[in-house]
């Protein structure tokens, strides 16, 4: 999910390089077209919003028909959004949208995809959380809360589905130069100072 930009798009590239055929979920027609232009026949775009569980179910049925008996190897949950700013300054609509996409959206996707994996007794799940889930991040309270929720959710599902041969892992990226990060940067009073602070927080300095 979230296949069109940033880390999600990088995951698509890596999976294709590893020999997988990838279904990439996007929310806009132009992003679906971009995936096709970039990856051709190695990737099929699925147009849906992770907030809509009915749409996810329809997409899963499409995937099953396209696979024609083959096995869905795994899923990478990357769809995410952030509306930066101090908690007390955020409109309630921003709360709800972040929770709907970053947390509920991931729950929706698992709820639709995991039953098939459990029945086959095989599957790999990679959930993309954030370092903000572990240590917090100023100006991202709701985002950090969602990602922390994803950690607990994933650990629990790993326990529940180990007997089904399903592994569930979480990756917690630090600051990454993506479109989402650039939006966060725009909201900063001093973007250059923010850049430097993030660079200092990363041992590699980049």
Short mmCIF file of C-alpha atoms in Angstrom, two decimals:
data_model
loop_
_atom_site.label_atom_id
_atom_site.label_comp_id
_atom_site.label_asym_id
_atom_site.label_seq_id
_atom_site.Cartn_x
_atom_site.Cartn_y
_atom_site.Cartn_z
CA UNK A 1 0.00 0.00 0.00
CA UNK A 2 1.11 3.60 -0.55
CA UNK A 3 3.13 2.51 -3.58
CA UNK A 4 3.35 5.73 -5.56
CA UNK A 5 5.91 7.82 -3.67
CA UNK A 6 8.73 7.81 -1.15
CA UNK A 7 9.48 4.66 0.82
CA UNK A 8 6.50 2.86 -0.71
CA UNK A 9 7.79 3.39 -4.22
CA UNK A 10 11.29 2.30 -3.14
CA UNK A 11 9.76 -0.92 -1.79
CA UNK A 12 8.11 -1.55 -5.16
CA UNK A 13 11.47 -1.13 -6.91
CA UNK A 14 13.24 -3.46 -4.48
CA UNK A 15 10.59 -6.17 -4.75
CA UNK A 16 10.63 -6.07 -8.54
CA UNK A 17 14.44 -6.25 -8.52
CA UNK A 18 14.10 -9.34 -6.31
CA UNK A 19 11.90 -11.00 -8.93
CA UNK A 20 8.43 -10.39 -7.53
CA UNK A 21 5.37 -9.18 -9.40
CA UNK A 22 3.93 -6.32 -7.35
CA UNK A 23 0.41 -5.03 -6.81
CA UNK A 24 0.75 -1.40 -5.74
CA UNK A 25 -2.13 0.47 -4.13
CA UNK A 26 -2.63 4.16 -4.96
CA UNK A 27 -5.45 6.64 -4.34
CA UNK A 28 -5.31 8.66 -7.58
CA UNK A 29 -5.61 7.79 -11.25
CA UNK A 30 -2.46 9.75 -12.11
CA UNK A 31 -0.46 7.69 -9.61
CA UNK A 32 -1.75 4.47 -11.15
CA UNK A 33 -0.59 5.70 -14.53
CA UNK A 34 2.80 6.66 -13.09
CA UNK A 35 3.31 3.17 -11.70
CA UNK A 36 2.53 1.64 -15.08
CA UNK A 37 4.88 4.05 -16.86
CA UNK A 38 7.66 3.35 -14.36
CA UNK A 39 7.42 -0.42 -13.98
CA UNK A 40 5.43 -1.67 -16.96
CA UNK A 41 4.25 -5.25 -16.71
CA UNK A 42 6.10 -5.90 -13.45
CA UNK A 43 3.55 -3.97 -11.41
CA UNK A 44 -0.24 -3.62 -11.40
CA UNK A 45 -1.82 -0.58 -9.76
CA UNK A 46 -4.78 -1.04 -7.43
CA UNK A 47 -6.88 2.10 -7.04
CA UNK A 48 -8.32 2.35 -3.53
CA UNK A 49 -8.09 4.19 -0.22
CA UNK A 50 -7.02 2.06 2.77
CA UNK A 51 -9.70 3.82 4.80
CA UNK A 52 -12.38 2.05 2.72
CA UNK A 53 -12.50 -1.60 3.82
CA UNK A 54 -15.05 -2.42 1.11
CA UNK A 55 -12.65 -1.13 -1.55
CA UNK A 56 -9.81 -3.19 -0.07
CA UNK A 57 -11.96 -6.29 -0.22
CA UNK A 58 -12.77 -5.61 -3.89
CA UNK A 59 -9.07 -5.10 -4.62
CA UNK A 60 -8.22 -8.38 -2.88
CA UNK A 61 -10.73 -10.20 -5.07
CA UNK A 62 -9.13 -8.62 -8.14
CA UNK A 63 -5.71 -9.77 -6.94
CA UNK A 64 -6.97 -13.32 -6.38
CA UNK A 65 -8.42 -13.43 -9.90
CA UNK A 66 -5.21 -12.01 -11.38
CA UNK A 67 -3.06 -14.57 -9.52
CA UNK A 68 -5.23 -17.40 -10.88
CA UNK A 69 -4.27 -19.86 -8.18
CA UNK A 70 -0.80 -18.51 -7.46
CA UNK A 71 0.10 -17.43 -3.92
CA UNK A 72 0.25 -13.89 -2.63
CA UNK A 73 3.68 -13.93 -1.01
CA UNK A 74 3.24 -10.99 1.29
CA UNK A 75 2.21 -7.42 1.89
CA UNK A 76 4.03 -4.19 2.67
CA UNK A 77 1.84 -1.67 4.52
CA UNK A 78 3.22 1.76 3.77
CA UNK A 79 0.23 4.04 3.15
CA UNK A 80 0.57 7.00 5.49
CA UNK A 81 0.01 10.70 6.00
CA UNK A 82 1.17 13.34 8.47
CA UNK A 83 -0.21 16.76 9.34
CA UNK A 84 2.59 18.32 11.39
CA UNK A 85 2.10 20.84 14.14
CA UNK A 86 1.73 21.06 17.92
CA UNK A 87 -1.14 18.91 19.15
CA UNK A 88 -3.11 21.85 20.55
CA UNK A 89 -3.04 23.62 17.18
CA UNK A 90 -4.32 20.71 15.08
CA UNK A 91 -7.95 20.63 13.92
CA UNK A 92 -9.85 17.52 14.94
CA UNK A 93 -10.26 16.66 11.25
CA UNK A 94 -6.48 16.25 11.01
CA UNK A 95 -6.59 13.88 14.00
CA UNK A 96 -9.20 11.72 12.36
CA UNK A 97 -7.57 11.58 8.93
CA UNK A 98 -4.18 10.57 10.32
CA UNK A 99 -5.68 7.85 12.51
CA UNK A 100 -7.90 6.62 9.65
CA UNK A 101 -4.98 6.20 7.23
CA UNK A 102 -1.98 5.42 9.44
CA UNK A 103 -3.63 3.03 11.89
CA UNK A 104 -7.15 2.01 10.88
CA UNK A 105 -6.06 1.67 7.25
CA UNK A 106 -3.38 -0.84 8.21
CA UNK A 107 -5.87 -2.76 10.37
CA UNK A 108 -8.29 -2.85 7.44
CA UNK A 109 -5.64 -4.25 5.11
CA UNK A 110 -4.60 -6.98 7.54
CA UNK A 111 -8.21 -7.95 8.14
CA UNK A 112 -8.75 -8.57 4.43
CA UNK A 113 -5.40 -10.14 3.49
CA UNK A 114 -4.44 -12.27 6.51
CA UNK A 115 -7.23 -14.89 6.26
CA UNK A 116 -5.89 -16.13 2.93
CA UNK A 117 -2.36 -16.31 4.27
CA UNK A 118 -3.55 -18.18 7.37
CA UNK A 119 -5.42 -20.68 5.21
CA UNK A 120 -2.29 -21.28 3.10
CA UNK A 121 -0.07 -21.28 6.20
CA UNK A 122 2.43 -18.94 4.59
CA UNK A 123 2.93 -15.22 4.24
CA UNK A 124 5.18 -12.28 4.99
CA UNK A 125 3.97 -8.95 6.34
CA UNK A 126 6.15 -5.85 6.57
CA UNK A 127 4.62 -2.88 8.37
CA UNK A 128 6.33 0.47 7.95
CA UNK A 129 6.08 2.39 11.21
CA UNK A 130 8.46 5.17 12.26
CA UNK A 131 11.19 5.92 14.74
CA UNK A 132 8.65 8.43 16.11
CA UNK A 133 6.77 5.40 17.47
CA UNK A 134 9.71 4.57 19.75
CA UNK A 135 11.05 7.96 20.81
CA UNK A 136 8.40 10.52 19.86
CA UNK A 137 8.75 13.40 17.43
CA UNK A 138 7.98 17.04 18.18
CA UNK A 139 5.09 18.27 16.07
CA UNK A 140 3.92 14.74 15.22
CA UNK A 141 1.99 13.58 18.29
CA UNK A 142 -0.91 11.96 16.43
CA UNK A 143 1.39 10.45 13.78
CA UNK A 144 3.64 9.00 16.50
CA UNK A 145 0.61 7.61 18.35
CA UNK A 146 -0.60 5.84 15.20
CA UNK A 147 2.80 4.33 14.49
CA UNK A 148 3.21 3.22 18.11
CA UNK A 149 -0.18 1.54 17.79
CA UNK A 150 1.09 -0.26 14.71
CA UNK A 151 4.00 -1.66 16.75
CA UNK A 152 1.72 -3.19 19.38
CA UNK A 153 -0.69 -4.42 16.73
CA UNK A 154 2.09 -6.13 14.78
CA UNK A 155 3.63 -7.79 17.83
CA UNK A 156 0.23 -9.19 18.79
CA UNK A 157 -0.52 -10.49 15.30
CA UNK A 158 2.93 -12.09 15.15
CA UNK A 159 1.98 -14.08 18.25
CA UNK A 160 -1.45 -14.99 16.90
CA UNK A 161 -0.25 -16.10 13.46
CA UNK A 162 3.12 -17.74 14.08
CA UNK A 163 1.31 -21.11 14.01
CA UNK A 164 0.13 -20.23 10.50
CA UNK A 165 3.66 -19.76 9.20
CA UNK A 166 3.18 -15.99 8.84
CA UNK A 167 5.93 -13.63 9.90
CA UNK A 168 5.01 -10.06 10.77
CA UNK A 169 7.79 -7.51 11.05
CA UNK A 170 7.97 -3.76 11.55
CA UNK A 171 10.51 -1.35 10.08
CA UNK A 172 10.93 2.01 11.85
CA UNK A 173 12.63 4.46 9.48
CA UNK A 174 14.20 7.61 10.82
CA UNK A 175 14.10 10.92 8.90
CA UNK A 176 13.87 10.11 5.17
CA UNK A 177 13.82 12.64 2.33
CA UNK A 178 10.39 11.89 0.89
CA UNK A 179 7.46 14.04 -0.24
CA UNK A 180 5.90 13.47 3.19
CA UNK A 181 9.04 14.80 4.88
CA UNK A 182 9.06 17.85 2.60
CA UNK A 183 5.49 18.63 3.67
CA UNK A 184 6.56 18.37 7.30
CA UNK A 185 9.52 20.63 6.53
CA UNK A 186 7.24 23.32 5.06
CA UNK A 187 5.45 23.62 8.37
CA UNK A 188 8.65 24.34 10.29
CA UNK A 189 9.52 27.88 11.37
CA UNK A 190 13.13 27.32 10.34
CA UNK A 191 13.44 24.50 7.76
CA UNK A 192 17.24 24.74 7.56
CA UNK A 193 17.57 24.37 11.32
CA UNK A 194 15.22 21.38 11.19
CA UNK A 195 17.34 19.76 8.46
CA UNK A 196 20.46 20.17 10.55
CA UNK A 197 18.78 18.80 13.67
CA UNK A 198 17.67 15.70 11.77
CA UNK A 199 21.13 15.20 10.27
CA UNK A 200 22.69 15.35 13.75
CA UNK A 201 20.21 12.74 14.98
CA UNK A 202 21.33 10.22 12.38
CA UNK A 203 24.73 8.55 12.94
CA UNK A 204 25.47 8.50 9.18
CA UNK A 205 24.88 12.24 9.04
CA UNK A 206 22.45 12.16 6.14
#
